Amino acid sequence: MKILVIGNGGREHTIIKKLKENKDITEILCCSGNGGISRDATCFPIKPTDIEGVCELAKAQNVDFAVVAPDDPLVLGMVDSLHKEGIPCFGPSANAAIIEGSKVFSKNLMKKYNIPTAKYEVFTEPEKAIEYIEKNNEFPIVIKADGLALGKGVIIAEDLKSAKDAVSSMMEDHIFGKSGSTVVVEEFLTGPEVSVLAFTDSKTVKPMISSMDHKRALDNDKGLNTGGMGTVAPNPYYTSDIADECMKKIFMPTIEAMNKEGRPFKGCLYFGLMLTPKGPYVIEYNCRFGDPETQVVLQMLDSDLFEIMKAVEEERLAECDIKWHDGAAACVVLASGGYPQKYQTGYKIEGLDANGQADGVCVYHAGTSYKDEEFFTAGGRVMGVTARGENLESALKKAYSAAEKITFENVHMRRDIGKRALEALK
Ligand code: AMP
Ligand code: GLY
């Protein structure tokens, strides 16, 4: 089997390493990959959003199956185009990927089908949005750009002035481009956050092990929002009672709602949940694996990933018995100093072996390049050092002890990944 993976980050490196466990897979291709991925797959310099380019490559290379991992190619219809070429895929079609592509769509879906989510209003005119915020007069309030914004389209405003600034920066200054022409203004919720990724073939939904992201750049959840500075799995706040409640009130209702809307979802559906005093609420849906949630979740997956992906595409997920390892996993992200704002790249990375790996851990590369048998930094999030252990403490210990030995100029990592989870376990 020849498999094509579309994407170029830590999530894609994780998926590729897991796919390599399947003995029927003889070759993995990647568009466009990174330094670490180039040690595990053949990389092609075709952008993940270049639908025509990717389809041409897939045809020319006779690939047997494609995995479309990032949000933007999914929302743009990569899976639809690959299907037209007769190539089976893992990932939703564009009409289902809209669950992430438009917050207005996902909020309206939840309202229509009684799926618990924060109260909200939608605005296309800045004056109307501000009028509403003034009248509502409750702070903090949350302002979200409708479309994709590289995970940055959410502003939590602490007072009226910041709310007005947020509305005007999105709707008038277009800081998120067209994504912010329409905004959702919603109620501020509180409680621990949980990420639950789920396999679904639109008939059956099989949640994966839960995880916890650490989105802020600095320790103790200080600093700016990032793509994610580290993760742990499982998430100790997500008890089996809460899991049952989520299945009944959120997971199945979402799958059924998408079917009723004529938008059956096949692939990995990501539920960003908040465990509020009133029960679990949906903060957001993503139409794909999370990054860096995938790094810890797939570390915990005992079953063969490709068998599950094929079963999803062929709508026979109900047959799959998905097994998980005991214990826990942790991922510590090494980032370029300055990320998520300005940072330099091109620094040599020390402490990796010839394949970009290190003892006792899996090093999932995100922003790296490879030249003359050396690895260099090439992005904000550089790599996710990931380990599994018999419990969270041992997973964290392994991940941190390896992470400390990998160095490059201006390296930055959070020192408190998993701290809150450990406290919750006490
Ligand atoms: P999102 O991009 O939708 O995941 O939002 C980014 C982050 O903003 C989430 O992980 C939450 O921490 C926070 N957030 C989003 N919506 C709300 C809300 N209604 N109440 C409180 N926090 C929120
Ligand atoms: N880690 C959050 C996301 O992938 O959207």
PDB file of C-alpha atoms in Angstrom, residues 103-354:
ATOM      1  CA  LYS A 103     -18.515  29.133  13.660  1.00  0.00           C
ATOM      2  CA  VAL A 104     -21.929  30.510  12.637  1.00  0.00           C
ATOM      3  CA  PHE A 105     -22.746  27.124  11.086  1.00  0.00           C
ATOM      4  CA  SER A 106     -21.600  25.162  14.145  1.00  0.00           C
ATOM      5  CA  LYS A 107     -23.342  27.464  16.648  1.00  0.00           C
ATOM      6  CA  ASN A 108     -26.612  27.331  14.674  1.00  0.00           C
ATOM      7  CA  LEU A 109     -26.316  23.539  14.429  1.00  0.00           C
ATOM      8  CA  MET A 110     -25.919  23.218  18.199  1.00  0.00           C
ATOM      9  CA  LYS A 111     -28.851  25.539  18.854  1.00  0.00           C
ATOM     10  CA  LYS A 112     -31.121  23.706  16.391  1.00  0.00           C
ATOM     11  CA  TYR A 113     -30.317  20.272  17.846  1.00  0.00           C
ATOM     12  CA  ASN A 114     -30.100  21.257  21.536  1.00  0.00           C
ATOM     13  CA  ILE A 115     -26.409  20.479  21.935  1.00  0.00           C
ATOM     14  CA  PRO A 116     -25.102  22.373  24.999  1.00  0.00           C
ATOM     15  CA  THR A 117     -23.059  25.430  24.007  1.00  0.00           C
ATOM     16  CA  ALA A 118     -22.594  29.035  25.167  1.00  0.00           C
ATOM     17  CA  LYS A 119     -25.476  31.458  24.389  1.00  0.00           C
ATOM     18  CA  TYR A 120     -24.613  33.603  21.364  1.00  0.00           C
ATOM     19  CA  GLU A 121     -25.656  36.110  18.723  1.00  0.00           C
ATOM     20  CA  VAL A 122     -24.319  36.509  15.165  1.00  0.00           C
ATOM     21  CA  PHE A 123     -23.451  39.909  13.663  1.00  0.00           C
ATOM     22  CA  THR A 124     -22.465  41.145  10.226  1.00  0.00           C
ATOM     23  CA  GLU A 125     -22.423  44.844  11.240  1.00  0.00           C
ATOM     24  CA  PRO A 126     -20.012  46.187  13.872  1.00  0.00           C
ATOM     25  CA  GLU A 127     -22.553  48.745  15.221  1.00  0.00           C
ATOM     26  CA  LYS A 128     -25.103  46.024  15.915  1.00  0.00           C
ATOM     27  CA  ALA A 129     -22.471  43.870  17.662  1.00  0.00           C
ATOM     28  CA  ILE A 130     -21.429  46.734  19.911  1.00  0.00           C
ATOM     29  CA  GLU A 131     -25.031  47.710  20.646  1.00  0.00           C
ATOM     30  CA  TYR A 132     -25.668  44.130  21.784  1.00  0.00           C
ATOM     31  CA  ILE A 133     -22.517  43.983  23.934  1.00  0.00           C
ATOM     32  CA  GLU A 134     -23.469  47.282  25.623  1.00  0.00           C
ATOM     33  CA  LYS A 135     -27.020  46.149  26.319  1.00  0.00           C
ATOM     34  CA  ASN A 136     -25.928  42.699  27.537  1.00  0.00           C
ATOM     35  CA  ASN A 137     -23.373  44.375  29.812  1.00  0.00           C
ATOM     36  CA  GLU A 138     -21.769  41.160  31.127  1.00  0.00           C
ATOM     37  CA  PHE A 139     -18.000  40.719  31.097  1.00  0.00           C
ATOM     38  CA  PRO A 140     -15.852  38.923  30.148  1.00  0.00           C
ATOM     39  CA  ILE A 141     -17.545  38.341  26.806  1.00  0.00           C
ATOM     40  CA  VAL A 142     -16.225  36.209  23.961  1.00  0.00           C
ATOM     41  CA  ILE A 143     -15.918  37.467  20.366  1.00  0.00           C
ATOM     42  CA  LYS A 144     -15.154  34.961  17.601  1.00  0.00           C
ATOM     43  CA  ALA A 145     -14.430  35.394  13.910  1.00  0.00           C
ATOM     44  CA  ASP A 146     -16.751  33.205  11.830  1.00  0.00           C
ATOM     45  CA  GLY A 147     -14.117  31.578   9.606  1.00  0.00           C
ATOM     46  CA  LEU A 148     -10.752  29.859   9.990  1.00  0.00           C
ATOM     47  CA  ALA A 149      -8.115  32.121  11.584  1.00  0.00           C
ATOM     48  CA  LEU A 150      -5.179  29.811  12.308  1.00  0.00           C
ATOM     49  CA  GLY A 151      -6.708  29.066  15.705  1.00  0.00           C
ATOM     50  CA  LYS A 152      -6.435  32.717  16.709  1.00  0.00           C
ATOM     51  CA  GLY A 153      -9.892  34.032  15.880  1.00  0.00           C
ATOM     52  CA  VAL A 154     -11.157  34.175  19.479  1.00  0.00           C
ATOM     53  CA  ILE A 155     -10.893  37.253  21.703  1.00  0.00           C
ATOM     54  CA  ILE A 156     -11.994  37.217  25.332  1.00  0.00           C
ATOM     55  CA  ALA A 157     -12.834  40.815  26.246  1.00  0.00           C
ATOM     56  CA  GLU A 158     -12.659  41.761  29.924  1.00  0.00           C
ATOM     57  CA  ASP A 159     -14.578  45.040  29.590  1.00  0.00           C
ATOM     58  CA  LEU A 160     -16.602  47.147  27.170  1.00  0.00           C
ATOM     59  CA  LYS A 161     -13.573  48.941  25.757  1.00  0.00           C
ATOM     60  CA  SER A 162     -11.699  45.736  24.891  1.00  0.00           C
ATOM     61  CA  ALA A 163     -14.906  44.289  23.435  1.00  0.00           C
ATOM     62  CA  LYS A 164     -15.335  47.335  21.187  1.00  0.00           C
ATOM     63  CA  ASP A 165     -11.675  47.089  20.143  1.00  0.00           C
ATOM     64  CA  ALA A 166     -12.091  43.386  19.369  1.00  0.00           C
ATOM     65  CA  VAL A 167     -15.176  43.970  17.212  1.00  0.00           C
ATOM     66  CA  SER A 168     -13.528  46.783  15.332  1.00  0.00           C
ATOM     67  CA  SER A 169     -10.240  44.936  14.780  1.00  0.00           C
ATOM     68  CA  MET A 170     -12.106  41.923  13.361  1.00  0.00           C
ATOM     69  CA  MET A 171     -14.891  43.645  11.414  1.00  0.00           C
ATOM     70  CA  GLU A 172     -13.281  46.928  10.336  1.00  0.00           C
ATOM     71  CA  ASP A 173      -9.502  46.376  10.403  1.00  0.00           C
ATOM     72  CA  HIS A 174      -9.943  42.753   9.243  1.00  0.00           C
ATOM     73  CA  ILE A 175      -7.091  41.371  11.375  1.00  0.00           C
ATOM     74  CA  PHE A 176      -8.315  37.874  10.492  1.00  0.00           C
ATOM     75  CA  GLY A 177      -9.077  38.764   6.867  1.00  0.00           C
ATOM     76  CA  LYS A 178     -12.487  37.719   5.520  1.00  0.00           C
ATOM     77  CA  SER A 179     -12.900  35.302   8.457  1.00  0.00           C
ATOM     78  CA  GLY A 180     -13.925  38.234  10.653  1.00  0.00           C
ATOM     79  CA  SER A 181     -16.559  39.829   8.395  1.00  0.00           C
ATOM     80  CA  THR A 182     -19.124  37.937  10.423  1.00  0.00           C
ATOM     81  CA  VAL A 183     -18.634  37.490  14.173  1.00  0.00           C
ATOM     82  CA  VAL A 184     -20.188  35.405  16.905  1.00  0.00           C
ATOM     83  CA  VAL A 185     -20.546  37.134  20.287  1.00  0.00           C
ATOM     84  CA  GLU A 186     -20.996  34.599  23.054  1.00  0.00           C
ATOM     85  CA  GLU A 187     -21.350  34.075  26.767  1.00  0.00           C
ATOM     86  CA  PHE A 188     -18.139  33.442  28.746  1.00  0.00           C
ATOM     87  CA  LEU A 189     -18.067  29.966  30.285  1.00  0.00           C
ATOM     88  CA  THR A 190     -15.835  28.598  33.020  1.00  0.00           C
ATOM     89  CA  GLY A 191     -14.523  25.164  33.942  1.00  0.00           C
ATOM     90  CA  PRO A 192     -11.751  22.746  32.988  1.00  0.00           C
ATOM     91  CA  GLU A 193     -11.265  22.242  29.242  1.00  0.00           C
ATOM     92  CA  VAL A 194     -11.071  18.788  27.693  1.00  0.00           C
ATOM     93  CA  SER A 195     -10.225  17.800  24.131  1.00  0.00           C
ATOM     94  CA  VAL A 196     -11.935  14.667  22.849  1.00  0.00           C
ATOM     95  CA  LEU A 197     -11.022  13.448  19.379  1.00  0.00           C
ATOM     96  CA  ALA A 198     -13.406  10.890  17.946  1.00  0.00           C
ATOM     97  CA  PHE A 199     -13.356   8.554  14.976  1.00  0.00           C
ATOM     98  CA  THR A 200     -16.650   8.577  13.135  1.00  0.00           C
ATOM     99  CA  ASP A 201     -17.937   7.093   9.881  1.00  0.00           C
ATOM    100  CA  SER A 202     -21.240   9.033  10.278  1.00  0.00           C
ATOM    101  CA  LYS A 203     -22.986   5.956  11.690  1.00  0.00           C
ATOM    102  CA  THR A 204     -20.822   5.079  14.673  1.00  0.00           C
ATOM    103  CA  VAL A 205     -18.740   7.366  16.854  1.00  0.00           C
ATOM    104  CA  LYS A 206     -15.746   6.032  18.800  1.00  0.00           C
ATOM    105  CA  PRO A 207     -14.147   8.630  21.063  1.00  0.00           C
ATOM    106  CA  MET A 208     -10.403   8.383  21.545  1.00  0.00           C
ATOM    107  CA  ILE A 209      -8.680   8.805  24.873  1.00  0.00           C
ATOM    108  CA  SER A 210      -9.250  12.345  26.263  1.00  0.00           C
ATOM    109  CA  SER A 211      -6.490  14.958  26.438  1.00  0.00           C
ATOM    110  CA  MET A 212      -5.602  18.376  27.824  1.00  0.00           C
ATOM    111  CA  ASP A 213      -3.961  21.113  25.760  1.00  0.00           C
ATOM    112  CA  HIS A 214      -1.876  23.996  27.167  1.00  0.00           C
ATOM    113  CA  LYS A 215      -2.645  26.881  24.829  1.00  0.00           C
ATOM    114  CA  ARG A 216      -0.873  29.823  26.449  1.00  0.00           C
ATOM    115  CA  ALA A 217       2.774  30.543  25.660  1.00  0.00           C
ATOM    116  CA  LEU A 218       4.018  30.861  29.264  1.00  0.00           C
ATOM    117  CA  ASP A 219       3.867  28.916  32.536  1.00  0.00           C
ATOM    118  CA  ASN A 220       0.720  29.151  34.688  1.00  0.00           C
ATOM    119  CA  ASP A 221      -1.354  29.919  31.584  1.00  0.00           C
ATOM    120  CA  LYS A 222       0.199  33.343  31.121  1.00  0.00           C
ATOM    121  CA  GLY A 223       1.131  34.964  27.813  1.00  0.00           C
ATOM    122  CA  LEU A 224      -0.491  34.810  24.406  1.00  0.00           C
ATOM    123  CA  ASN A 225      -2.580  32.026  22.935  1.00  0.00           C
ATOM    124  CA  THR A 226      -0.558  29.620  20.780  1.00  0.00           C
ATOM    125  CA  GLY A 227      -1.347  26.585  18.656  1.00  0.00           C
ATOM    126  CA  GLY A 228      -0.581  24.522  21.807  1.00  0.00           C
ATOM    127  CA  MET A 229       2.564  24.253  23.974  1.00  0.00           C
ATOM    128  CA  GLY A 230       2.021  20.742  25.266  1.00  0.00           C
ATOM    129  CA  THR A 231      -0.568  18.075  26.025  1.00  0.00           C
ATOM    130  CA  VAL A 232      -1.284  15.208  28.354  1.00  0.00           C
ATOM    131  CA  ALA A 233      -3.593  12.208  27.988  1.00  0.00           C
ATOM    132  CA  PRO A 234      -5.837  11.069  29.500  1.00  0.00           C
ATOM    133  CA  ASN A 235      -7.418  14.224  30.947  1.00  0.00           C
ATOM    134  CA  PRO A 236      -8.135  13.527  34.646  1.00  0.00           C
ATOM    135  CA  TYR A 237     -11.193  15.818  34.690  1.00  0.00           C
ATOM    136  CA  TYR A 238     -12.883  13.622  32.093  1.00  0.00           C
ATOM    137  CA  THR A 239     -14.393  10.867  34.236  1.00  0.00           C
ATOM    138  CA  SER A 240     -16.314   7.913  32.819  1.00  0.00           C
ATOM    139  CA  ASP A 241     -19.593   9.496  34.005  1.00  0.00           C
ATOM    140  CA  ILE A 242     -18.797  12.663  32.091  1.00  0.00           C
ATOM    141  CA  ALA A 243     -17.813  10.561  29.067  1.00  0.00           C
ATOM    142  CA  ASP A 244     -21.227   8.842  29.166  1.00  0.00           C
ATOM    143  CA  GLU A 245     -22.973  12.198  29.434  1.00  0.00           C
ATOM    144  CA  CYS A 246     -20.984  13.566  26.485  1.00  0.00           C
ATOM    145  CA  MET A 247     -21.837  10.550  24.357  1.00  0.00           C
ATOM    146  CA  LYS A 248     -25.579  11.043  25.047  1.00  0.00           C
ATOM    147  CA  LYS A 249     -25.804  14.829  24.928  1.00  0.00           C
ATOM    148  CA  ILE A 250     -23.009  15.828  22.557  1.00  0.00           C
ATOM    149  CA  PHE A 251     -21.273  13.159  20.446  1.00  0.00           C
ATOM    150  CA  MET A 252     -24.198  11.145  19.054  1.00  0.00           C
ATOM    151  CA  PRO A 253     -26.465  14.211  18.728  1.00  0.00           C
ATOM    152  CA  THR A 254     -23.743  15.959  16.678  1.00  0.00           C
ATOM    153  CA  ILE A 255     -23.300  12.994  14.317  1.00  0.00           C
ATOM    154  CA  GLU A 256     -27.090  12.696  13.908  1.00  0.00           C
ATOM    155  CA  ALA A 257     -27.462  16.450  13.398  1.00  0.00           C
ATOM    156  CA  MET A 258     -24.871  16.402  10.595  1.00  0.00           C
ATOM    157  CA  ASN A 259     -26.704  13.478   8.947  1.00  0.00           C
ATOM    158  CA  LYS A 260     -30.040  15.314   9.183  1.00  0.00           C
ATOM    159  CA  GLU A 261     -28.471  18.366   7.587  1.00  0.00           C
ATOM    160  CA  GLY A 262     -27.284  16.196   4.674  1.00  0.00           C
ATOM    161  CA  ARG A 263     -23.646  16.623   5.740  1.00  0.00           C
ATOM    162  CA  PRO A 264     -22.510  13.195   6.977  1.00  0.00           C
ATOM    163  CA  PHE A 265     -19.165  13.554   8.767  1.00  0.00           C
ATOM    164  CA  LYS A 266     -16.454  10.922   8.203  1.00  0.00           C
ATOM    165  CA  GLY A 267     -13.004  11.243   9.731  1.00  0.00           C
ATOM    166  CA  CYS A 268     -11.803  12.603  13.057  1.00  0.00           C
ATOM    167  CA  LEU A 269     -14.190  14.990  14.776  1.00  0.00           C
ATOM    168  CA  TYR A 270     -12.609  17.027  17.555  1.00  0.00           C
ATOM    169  CA  PHE A 271     -14.818  18.140  20.425  1.00  0.00           C
ATOM    170  CA  GLY A 272     -13.376  21.074  22.375  1.00  0.00           C
ATOM    171  CA  LEU A 273     -15.337  20.826  25.614  1.00  0.00           C
ATOM    172  CA  MET A 274     -15.647  22.859  28.776  1.00  0.00           C
ATOM    173  CA  LEU A 275     -16.839  21.093  31.917  1.00  0.00           C
ATOM    174  CA  THR A 276     -19.006  23.910  33.289  1.00  0.00           C
ATOM    175  CA  PRO A 277     -20.960  23.819  36.571  1.00  0.00           C
ATOM    176  CA  LYS A 278     -24.012  23.129  34.360  1.00  0.00           C
ATOM    177  CA  GLY A 279     -22.390  20.128  32.661  1.00  0.00           C
ATOM    178  CA  PRO A 280     -20.193  19.635  29.575  1.00  0.00           C
ATOM    179  CA  TYR A 281     -20.537  22.357  26.893  1.00  0.00           C
ATOM    180  CA  VAL A 282     -19.068  22.490  23.393  1.00  0.00           C
ATOM    181  CA  ILE A 283     -16.572  25.347  22.985  1.00  0.00           C
ATOM    182  CA  GLU A 284     -15.664  24.395  19.434  1.00  0.00           C
ATOM    183  CA  TYR A 285     -15.636  21.631  16.876  1.00  0.00           C
ATOM    184  CA  ASN A 286     -12.638  20.881  14.693  1.00  0.00           C
ATOM    185  CA  CYS A 287     -12.987  18.736  11.575  1.00  0.00           C
ATOM    186  CA  ARG A 288      -9.597  17.049  12.128  1.00  0.00           C
ATOM    187  CA  PHE A 289      -7.062  15.716  14.599  1.00  0.00           C
ATOM    188  CA  GLY A 290      -5.812  18.374  17.054  1.00  0.00           C
ATOM    189  CA  ASP A 291      -2.199  19.466  17.210  1.00  0.00           C
ATOM    190  CA  PRO A 292      -0.552  18.697  19.708  1.00  0.00           C
ATOM    191  CA  GLU A 293      -3.392  16.480  21.028  1.00  0.00           C
ATOM    192  CA  THR A 294      -2.657  13.855  18.352  1.00  0.00           C
ATOM    193  CA  GLN A 295       0.885  13.442  19.666  1.00  0.00           C
ATOM    194  CA  VAL A 296      -0.337  12.107  23.042  1.00  0.00           C
ATOM    195  CA  VAL A 297      -3.546  10.442  21.865  1.00  0.00           C
ATOM    196  CA  LEU A 298      -1.858   8.308  19.191  1.00  0.00           C
ATOM    197  CA  GLN A 299       0.920   7.420  21.682  1.00  0.00           C
ATOM    198  CA  MET A 300      -1.853   5.818  23.722  1.00  0.00           C
ATOM    199  CA  LEU A 301      -3.462   4.005  20.760  1.00  0.00           C
ATOM    200  CA  ASP A 302      -2.611   0.309  20.824  1.00  0.00           C
ATOM    201  CA  SER A 303      -4.655  -0.685  17.738  1.00  0.00           C
ATOM    202  CA  ASP A 304      -3.577  -0.233  14.143  1.00  0.00           C
ATOM    203  CA  LEU A 305      -4.394   3.301  12.961  1.00  0.00           C
ATOM    204  CA  PHE A 306      -4.625   2.426   9.270  1.00  0.00           C
ATOM    205  CA  GLU A 307      -7.190  -0.342   9.900  1.00  0.00           C
ATOM    206  CA  ILE A 308      -9.372   2.209  11.709  1.00  0.00           C
ATOM    207  CA  MET A 309      -8.927   4.827   8.982  1.00  0.00           C
ATOM    208  CA  LYS A 310      -9.923   2.321   6.301  1.00  0.00           C
ATOM    209  CA  ALA A 311     -12.943   1.241   8.348  1.00  0.00           C
ATOM    210  CA  VAL A 312     -14.039   4.897   8.650  1.00  0.00           C
ATOM    211  CA  GLU A 313     -13.776   5.432   4.890  1.00  0.00           C
ATOM    212  CA  GLU A 314     -15.691   2.184   4.228  1.00  0.00           C
ATOM    213  CA  GLU A 315     -18.332   3.009   6.885  1.00  0.00           C
ATOM    214  CA  ARG A 316     -17.698  -0.080   8.979  1.00  0.00           C
ATOM    215  CA  LEU A 317     -16.250   1.546  12.088  1.00  0.00           C
ATOM    216  CA  ALA A 318     -18.750  -0.401  14.246  1.00  0.00           C
ATOM    217  CA  GLU A 319     -16.661  -3.529  13.527  1.00  0.00           C
ATOM    218  CA  CYS A 320     -13.469  -2.002  14.964  1.00  0.00           C
ATOM    219  CA  ASP A 321     -12.429  -2.909  18.467  1.00  0.00           C
ATOM    220  CA  ILE A 322     -10.154  -0.008  19.359  1.00  0.00           C
ATOM    221  CA  LYS A 323      -7.624  -0.732  22.102  1.00  0.00           C
ATOM    222  CA  TRP A 324      -5.708   1.767  24.255  1.00  0.00           C
ATOM    223  CA  HIS A 325      -2.572   1.451  26.333  1.00  0.00           C
ATOM    224  CA  ASP A 326      -2.749   1.786  30.096  1.00  0.00           C
ATOM    225  CA  GLY A 327      -0.889   4.667  31.730  1.00  0.00           C
ATOM    226  CA  ALA A 328      -0.512   8.161  30.344  1.00  0.00           C
ATOM    227  CA  ALA A 329       1.304  10.220  27.725  1.00  0.00           C
ATOM    228  CA  ALA A 330       2.809  13.706  27.748  1.00  0.00           C
ATOM    229  CA  CYS A 331       4.047  16.009  24.988  1.00  0.00           C
ATOM    230  CA  VAL A 332       6.299  19.013  25.637  1.00  0.00           C
ATOM    231  CA  VAL A 333       6.591  21.450  22.753  1.00  0.00           C
ATOM    232  CA  LEU A 334       9.951  23.087  22.049  1.00  0.00           C
ATOM    233  CA  ALA A 335       9.234  26.441  20.433  1.00  0.00           C
ATOM    234  CA  SER A 336      11.301  29.211  18.893  1.00  0.00           C
ATOM    235  CA  GLY A 337      11.861  32.078  21.357  1.00  0.00           C
ATOM    236  CA  GLY A 338       9.339  34.822  20.508  1.00  0.00           C
ATOM    237  CA  TYR A 339       6.598  32.476  19.260  1.00  0.00           C
ATOM    238  CA  PRO A 340       3.641  33.128  18.761  1.00  0.00           C
ATOM    239  CA  GLN A 341       4.879  36.552  17.714  1.00  0.00           C
ATOM    240  CA  LYS A 342       8.154  37.296  15.910  1.00  0.00           C
ATOM    241  CA  TYR A 343      10.870  34.643  15.980  1.00  0.00           C
ATOM    242  CA  GLN A 344      13.947  33.645  13.997  1.00  0.00           C
ATOM    243  CA  THR A 345      14.454  30.327  12.223  1.00  0.00           C
ATOM    244  CA  GLY A 346      17.386  28.450  10.705  1.00  0.00           C
ATOM    245  CA  TYR A 347      19.114  27.559  13.987  1.00  0.00           C
ATOM    246  CA  LYS A 348      20.901  24.214  14.173  1.00  0.00           C
ATOM    247  CA  ILE A 349      19.237  21.704  16.514  1.00  0.00           C
ATOM    248  CA  GLU A 350      21.570  19.713  18.799  1.00  0.00           C
ATOM    249  CA  GLY A 351      20.796  16.518  20.675  1.00  0.00           C
ATOM    250  CA  LEU A 352      18.971  14.491  18.024  1.00  0.00           C
ATOM    251  CA  ASP A 353      20.124  11.242  16.415  1.00  0.00           C
ATOM    252  CA  ALA A 354      20.419  10.727  12.640  1.00  0.00           C
TER     253      ALA A 354
END
